[in-house]
Structures are given as structure tokens and as C-alpha cells.
CSV table of C-alpha atoms in Angstrom, one decimal:
chain,number,residue,atom,x,y,z
A,1,MET,CA,-235.8,1.7,-126.1
A,2,LYS,CA,-232.6,-0.6,-125.9
A,3,MET,CA,-233.9,-3.6,-128.2
A,4,THR,CA,-234.3,0.1,-130.1
A,5,MET,CA,-231.2,1.0,-130.3
A,6,MET,CA,-230.2,-3.1,-130.3
A,7,ALA,CA,-232.2,-2.7,-134.1
A,8,VAL,CA,-230.2,0.4,-134.7
A,9,VAL,CA,-226.7,-1.3,-134.3
A,10,ALA,CA,-227.9,-4.4,-136.3
A,11,GLY,CA,-228.4,-2.1,-138.6
A,12,VAL,CA,-225.5,0.4,-139.1
A,13,ALA,CA,-223.6,-2.9,-139.2
A,14,ALA,CA,-225.4,-4.4,-142.1
A,15,VAL,CA,-225.9,-1.7,-144.0
A,16,MET,CA,-221.6,-1.0,-142.9
A,17,MET,CA,-221.1,-4.9,-144.1
A,18,VAL,CA,-223.3,-5.3,-147.0
A,19,LEU,CA,-220.5,-1.7,-148.1
A,20,LEU,CA,-217.6,-2.4,-147.5
A,21,LEU,CA,-217.9,-6.7,-148.8
A,22,ALA,CA,-219.0,-4.5,-152.2
A,23,SER,CA,-215.8,-2.2,-152.5
A,24,SER,CA,-214.0,-4.8,-152.0
A,25,VAL,CA,-214.7,-5.9,-155.7
A,26,PRO,CA,-211.6,-5.3,-157.4
A,27,ALA,CA,-213.6,-2.0,-159.9
A,28,GLU,CA,-212.4,-4.7,-163.4
A,29,ALA,CA,-214.1,-7.6,-161.8
A,30,ARG,CA,-217.8,-5.1,-161.7
A,31,ALA,CA,-216.5,-4.0,-165.1
A,32,LEU,CA,-216.5,-6.9,-167.9
A,33,ASN,CA,-213.3,-8.6,-166.0
A,34,ALA,CA,-211.7,-10.3,-168.4
A,35,THR,CA,-214.8,-11.5,-169.8
A,36,SER,CA,-216.9,-9.1,-173.6
A,37,ASN,CA,-219.9,-9.4,-175.0
A,38,SER,CA,-218.6,-6.6,-177.0
A,39,CYS,CA,-215.9,-5.9,-179.6
A,40,VAL,CA,-214.0,-4.4,-177.1
A,41,LEU,CA,-211.4,-6.2,-174.1
A,42,LYS,CA,-210.6,-3.9,-170.5
A,43,ALA,CA,-207.6,-4.0,-168.6
A,44,THR,CA,-207.5,-5.9,-166.0
A,45,ARG,CA,-204.9,-6.8,-163.3
A,46,LYS,CA,-204.3,-10.0,-164.5
A,47,ASN,CA,-204.5,-8.9,-169.0
A,48,PRO,CA,-203.4,-4.8,-168.1
A,49,VAL,CA,-203.6,-4.2,-172.2
A,50,GLU,CA,-207.1,-2.8,-172.9
A,51,ILE,CA,-207.8,-4.1,-177.0
A,52,ASP,CA,-210.4,-3.2,-179.7
A,53,LEU,CA,-211.1,-5.3,-182.3
A,54,SER,CA,-214.2,-2.6,-183.7
A,55,PRO,CA,-211.7,-2.2,-186.5
A,56,LEU,CA,-212.2,-5.6,-187.6
A,57,THR,CA,-216.1,-5.9,-187.9
A,58,VAL,CA,-216.4,-4.9,-191.8
A,59,LYS,CA,-219.1,-4.8,-194.2
A,60,ILE,CA,-216.8,-7.4,-196.6
A,61,ASP,CA,-217.0,-10.8,-195.3
A,62,TYR,CA,-214.1,-12.7,-194.5
A,63,ILE,CA,-214.1,-15.9,-196.4
A,64,ILE,CA,-211.6,-19.1,-195.5
A,65,LYS,CA,-212.1,-22.8,-197.4
A,66,SER,CA,-212.7,-25.4,-195.5
A,67,THR,CA,-209.9,-28.2,-194.6
A,68,LEU,CA,-211.9,-31.0,-195.2
A,69,VAL,CA,-213.6,-30.0,-198.2
A,70,GLN,CA,-212.8,-28.7,-201.0
A,71,THR,CA,-217.1,-27.3,-201.9
A,72,THR,CA,-217.9,-25.7,-198.6
A,73,ASP,CA,-216.0,-22.1,-197.3
A,74,PHE,CA,-216.8,-19.8,-194.1
A,75,ASP,CA,-218.4,-16.9,-194.8
A,76,PHE,CA,-217.8,-15.1,-190.9
A,77,ASN,CA,-217.7,-11.0,-189.5
A,78,ILE,CA,-215.2,-10.2,-186.9
A,79,CYS,CA,-218.3,-9.0,-183.8
A,80,GLY,CA,-220.7,-8.1,-186.0
A,81,ASP,CA,-224.1,-10.6,-188.5
A,82,ILE,CA,-222.7,-11.1,-192.1
A,83,GLN,CA,-223.7,-9.9,-195.3
A,84,PHE,CA,-224.6,-13.0,-196.4
A,85,SER,CA,-228.0,-14.1,-195.5
A,86,ASP,CA,-230.1,-17.0,-196.7
A,87,SER,CA,-232.2,-19.7,-194.1
A,88,ALA,CA,-229.6,-21.4,-193.0
A,89,CYS,CA,-228.0,-18.2,-192.5
A,90,PRO,CA,-230.4,-16.1,-190.8
A,91,PRO,CA,-229.9,-12.4,-190.0
A,92,GLY,CA,-227.8,-12.0,-187.5
A,93,THR,CA,-225.8,-15.6,-189.0
A,94,MET,CA,-221.5,-14.1,-188.2
A,95,VAL,CA,-219.7,-17.6,-188.7
A,96,CYS,CA,-221.9,-19.7,-191.9
A,97,GLU,CA,-220.3,-23.4,-193.2
A,98,ARG,CA,-221.6,-22.9,-196.5
A,99,TYR,CA,-221.1,-25.5,-199.8
A,100,ASP,CA,-221.4,-24.9,-203.2
A,101,THR,CA,-224.0,-25.7,-205.9
A,102,GLN,CA,-223.9,-25.2,-209.6
A,103,GLY,CA,-221.4,-21.9,-208.8
A,104,GLN,CA,-224.3,-20.8,-206.0
A,105,LYS,CA,-223.5,-20.5,-202.2
A,106,LYS,CA,-226.1,-21.7,-200.0
A,107,GLY,CA,-225.8,-22.3,-196.0
A,108,LYS,CA,-225.5,-25.0,-194.1
A,109,ASN,CA,-224.8,-24.4,-190.5
A,110,VAL,CA,-225.0,-21.5,-188.1
A,111,TYR,CA,-221.7,-21.8,-186.6
A,112,GLY,CA,-222.1,-18.4,-184.8
A,113,LEU,CA,-224.7,-16.4,-183.6
A,114,THR,CA,-222.9,-12.9,-183.3
A,115,LYS,CA,-225.8,-12.6,-180.0
A,116,HIS,CA,-223.9,-15.4,-178.2
A,117,MET,CA,-220.4,-14.5,-178.9
A,118,LYS,CA,-217.9,-14.0,-176.2
A,119,LEU,CA,-214.5,-12.3,-175.9
A,120,GLU,CA,-212.6,-13.5,-173.9
A,121,HIS,CA,-208.7,-12.1,-173.1
A,122,ALA,CA,-206.4,-15.6,-173.5
A,123,PRO,CA,-205.5,-17.6,-170.3
A,124,ASP,CA,-201.8,-18.0,-170.8
A,125,ASN,CA,-200.6,-16.0,-174.0
A,126,GLN,CA,-199.0,-18.5,-176.2
A,127,ASP,CA,-197.7,-18.0,-179.7
A,128,GLY,CA,-198.5,-14.5,-179.2
A,129,ILE,CA,-202.7,-14.9,-178.8
A,130,THR,CA,-204.1,-12.6,-177.3
A,131,ALA,CA,-207.5,-12.9,-177.6
A,132,ILE,CA,-210.1,-15.5,-178.3
A,133,LEU,CA,-213.6,-14.7,-179.8
A,134,THR,CA,-216.5,-17.8,-179.2
A,135,ALA,CA,-219.8,-18.2,-180.5
A,136,LYS,CA,-222.0,-20.6,-180.7
A,137,GLY,CA,-224.6,-21.7,-183.2
A,138,ASP,CA,-227.5,-23.9,-184.6
A,139,LYS,CA,-227.5,-26.6,-182.7
A,140,CYS,CA,-225.2,-29.9,-182.9
A,141,PRO,CA,-226.3,-33.1,-184.1
A,142,SER,CA,-223.8,-35.3,-183.2
A,143,SER,CA,-224.1,-36.2,-180.2
A,144,ASN,CA,-219.9,-35.1,-179.3
A,145,ALA,CA,-220.7,-31.5,-178.8
A,146,ASP,CA,-224.6,-29.0,-178.1
A,147,HIS,CA,-224.0,-26.5,-180.9
A,148,TYR,CA,-221.8,-25.5,-183.6
A,149,HIS,CA,-219.3,-23.1,-182.5
A,150,THR,CA,-216.8,-21.7,-184.0
A,151,GLU,CA,-213.5,-19.8,-181.9
A,152,MET,CA,-211.8,-17.0,-183.5
A,153,ARG,CA,-208.0,-16.7,-182.2
A,154,PHE,CA,-206.0,-13.2,-183.0
A,155,LYS,CA,-202.3,-13.2,-182.8
A,156,CYS,CA,-201.0,-10.0,-182.2
A,157,GLY,CA,-198.9,-9.2,-185.4
A,158,LYS,CA,-197.0,-5.6,-185.4
A,159,GLY,CA,-196.4,-6.4,-188.6
A,160,GLY,CA,-199.1,-6.2,-190.4
A,161,TYR,CA,-202.6,-8.0,-191.4
A,162,ASN,CA,-202.2,-11.7,-192.7
A,163,PRO,CA,-205.4,-13.8,-193.8
A,164,PRO,CA,-206.6,-15.8,-191.9
A,165,THR,CA,-206.3,-19.1,-191.6
A,166,ILE,CA,-208.1,-22.4,-190.1
A,167,LYS,CA,-206.5,-24.3,-187.4
A,168,GLN,CA,-208.5,-26.3,-186.7
A,169,GLU,CA,-211.7,-28.2,-188.5
A,170,SER,CA,-214.1,-30.7,-186.9
A,171,GLU,CA,-217.6,-32.0,-188.5
A,172,LEU,CA,-218.0,-34.7,-186.0
A,173,ASN,CA,-217.5,-31.8,-183.1
A,174,CYS,CA,-219.0,-29.2,-185.0
A,175,PHE,CA,-216.0,-27.1,-184.8
A,176,VAL,CA,-213.7,-25.3,-186.2
A,177,ALA,CA,-211.1,-22.4,-185.0
A,178,ILE,CA,-210.0,-19.7,-187.1
A,179,GLN,CA,-206.9,-17.2,-186.2
A,180,LEU,CA,-205.9,-14.3,-187.0
A,181,SER,CA,-203.1,-12.4,-187.3
A,182,THR,CA,-203.1,-9.1,-186.7
A,183,PRO,CA,-201.8,-4.7,-184.9
A,184,TYR,CA,-205.4,-4.9,-183.6
A,185,ALA,CA,-204.9,-7.9,-180.9
A,186,CYS,CA,-202.1,-6.1,-180.2
A,187,GLY,CA,-203.4,-4.0,-178.2
A,188,THR,CA,-202.6,-0.9,-175.3
A,189,GLU,CA,-201.9,-0.9,-172.0
A,190,LYS,CA,-203.8,0.9,-169.4
A,191,HIS,CA,-203.4,0.4,-165.4
A,192,PRO,CA,-207.3,-0.8,-164.9
A,193,SER,CA,-208.9,2.4,-162.8
A,194,GLY,CA,-210.6,2.1,-159.6
A,195,GLY,CA,-207.5,0.3,-157.9
A,196,GLY,CA,-207.6,-3.1,-156.9
A,197,GLY,CA,-210.6,-3.1,-154.2
A,198,MET,CA,-209.6,-4.0,-150.4
A,199,SER,CA,-208.7,-7.3,-149.4
A,200,ALA,CA,-210.8,-9.3,-147.3
A,201,GLY,CA,-208.0,-8.5,-144.0
A,202,THR,CA,-208.3,-4.7,-145.0
A,203,VAL,CA,-212.2,-5.3,-144.4
A,204,ILE,CA,-212.3,-7.7,-141.4
A,205,ALA,CA,-209.8,-5.1,-139.9
A,206,ILE,CA,-212.3,-2.0,-140.3
A,207,LEU,CA,-214.9,-4.7,-139.1
A,208,ILE,CA,-213.2,-4.4,-135.9
A,209,PHE,CA,-212.9,-1.0,-135.8
A,210,VAL,CA,-215.6,0.7,-136.6
A,211,LEU,CA,-218.6,-1.9,-134.9
A,212,PRO,CA,-217.9,-1.1,-131.3
A,213,LEU,CA,-217.0,2.6,-132.5
A,214,SER,CA,-221.0,2.5,-133.8
A,215,TYR,CA,-222.1,0.5,-130.7
A,216,MET,CA,-220.5,2.8,-128.1
A,217,ALA,CA,-221.4,6.1,-130.2
A,218,LEU,CA,-224.6,4.6,-130.0
A,219,GLY,CA,-225.0,3.6,-126.6
A,220,ALA,CA,-223.6,6.9,-125.6
A,221,ALA,CA,-226.7,8.5,-127.4
A,222,TYR,CA,-229.3,6.0,-125.5
A,223,MET,CA,-227.6,6.7,-122.1
A,224,PHE,CA,-227.8,10.2,-122.9
A,225,SER,CA,-231.6,10.4,-123.8
A,226,ARG,CA,-231.8,8.9,-120.2
A,227,GLY,CA,-229.8,11.9,-118.7
A,228,GLY,CA,-226.7,10.0,-118.6
A,229,ARG,CA,-223.9,12.8,-118.3
A,230,GLY,CA,-220.1,12.3,-118.8
A,231,ALA,CA,-218.5,9.1,-117.7
A,232,GLU,CA,-221.6,6.9,-117.8
A,233,LEU,CA,-222.3,8.3,-121.3
A,234,ILE,CA,-220.0,4.9,-121.3
A,235,VAL,CA,-222.1,2.3,-121.7
A,236,HIS,CA,-221.0,-1.3,-120.1
A,237,ARG,CA,-217.8,0.7,-117.8
A,238,ASP,CA,-217.8,-1.2,-115.1
A,239,PHE,CA,-217.1,-4.1,-117.7
A,240,LEU,CA,-214.5,-2.0,-119.7
A,241,ALA,CA,-213.1,-1.0,-116.8
A,242,SER,CA,-212.4,-4.5,-115.1
A,243,LEU,CA,-210.8,-5.9,-119.3
A,244,PRO,CA,-207.1,-5.2,-118.4
A,245,GLY,CA,-207.4,-7.5,-115.7
A,246,LEU,CA,-209.5,-9.4,-117.1
A,247,ILE,CA,-206.8,-9.7,-120.3
A,248,ALA,CA,-203.9,-9.9,-118.5
A,249,ASP,CA,-205.7,-12.9,-115.9
A,250,GLY,CA,-205.8,-15.0,-119.2
A,251,PHE,CA,-202.4,-14.7,-120.4
A,252,GLY,CA,-201.6,-15.8,-117.2
A,253,PHE,CA,-203.4,-19.0,-117.3
A,254,VAL,CA,-202.2,-19.0,-120.8
A,255,ALA,CA,-198.6,-18.6,-119.6
A,256,THR,CA,-199.3,-21.1,-116.6
A,257,ARG,CA,-200.9,-23.6,-118.5
A,258,LEU,CA,-198.2,-23.7,-120.8
A,259,SER,CA,-195.9,-24.2,-118.1
A,260,GLY,CA,-196.7,-27.0,-116.4
A,261,ARG,CA,-197.9,-25.5,-113.3
A,262,LYS,CA,-201.4,-26.7,-111.5
A,263,VAL,CA,-203.5,-23.7,-111.4
A,264,GLU,CA,-204.9,-23.0,-108.3
A,265,TYR,CA,-207.8,-21.3,-107.8
A,266,ALA,CA,-209.7,-19.8,-104.1
A,267,ARG,CA,-212.2,-20.6,-103.2
A,268,LEU,CA,-215.2,-17.9,-103.7
């Protein structure tokens, strides 16, 4: 019976520990935190702005000329597949590098797949950049990078939409950075629901109080089942009765040691 009670106490303690630790995780971290694989960034405690870029997903592709090769361009969409499609840039492509041959556009490399996109808040909000959308595509033949990849930087443009521009392009690194200025990147200030969760200190404080009370309650139930009544229901009551004296002795010992006086004990 005693072992059963101890097992119950341990089980209760384990369950409470899991629940308390789960509740200590901030709500915004349990949601999308500062990263999303959709086109909506939820507000967080660090970034209290919700950004929805889904209106920028279009049915007519965005096209921007390469800064390195005049006959090359980038056909792209935002958070969705492009309409252009061929063997080099199949369905599911979000960013396609194309080249011009005899007046016809043909796919060259996939710089980003829709399924591999990731939207996140800009880490430092420099130059009005509020959100960054990244996507990786085909394997890069260069040893400088694993895959072709695109970084779209969204700037809060309260004055209206401006055509996209290439801020950085590197064939060697299989990389292109595109910047867009749009009012949608300004977002809406919101406060994340669910609060910030409990701190580790709060969880520890709760455990300090809850676990002993649970032990005492289960102990009382055990003692009651053994016929105990009144004060007999208190587990370890002799030890608890002597606890104030033990604490006083402990403080006295520490005070004596700090004062430098020699501590003498009576022989038993």
C-alpha cells in the first residue's frame, strides 16, 4: 500500500510537471512564433505586428530583369506557384530563372519552390524591411551553395506599391535577393493572444507549493484508510513538529560559523 501511494504521488508529480512546463511556453511560440510557411505572419511579443502578404499572390507573374545577363529574367510569384511552366521550371515553382532564345522564354533554373518557402519577420527592421520570404529550389552546381535560393525583402511602403528591384544577384552563389515596397508589409499592430506564458521561476514556485500539498493530501488519504483520525492523518507529523527546532538550530549553526566562534556539541 505504501509503495502504491508513492507511485501515485510520483505519477501526479510527473503529470503536473508536464502541464506546467507546457503552460510556461509562450502562446506565440506555440503558434507560428516569428516564422510561417504560409503568407501570414502572426504577431509575437517581440514583433507585435501581423503581416498578411497573401494579396500579393497574383495570377499574372511578376517579372524582373537580371542585373547580370540582359537576356535573362526572373519570373516569380509571392507565396504561390508561377503561371509559367516548362520542363526546367515545372508546376510548384515560385521563382524561375529564364533565358531568351529566338524570342521565346525558356526556364533555366528553379530559384525557389513554393513548398520550400518560409516567411519571417525581419530581424532588425532596417531600411523599413519588415518581412523576409525565402525559398530554395534546384541543387546548385557551385560548391558555394547547396541550392538555388531566393530572398524576397518586403519594405513597408505606405505611399503605395513600387515595382520590385533586385538588390543582390550571384550566379556563383546561386542567389538572388528581390526587394518589394508595399503597404501590405506595414502590417497591423496586434497583441498576441494567450499572454507570454509563465516564467521558469513561477513554475518552480508552483511546484514547491503544489507537490508537498499533493503529497500531504495523498498521505492523509492513506492514513485514513489505515484507520487514522484527526492529527493521525498528518504524515510524518513527528518530523514536522520538530522542523521549527531543526531550522532554528540550522540558523544558529550558520550564525556561529560566521561569527568565528567554535562550535561545541554535547556528547550523546
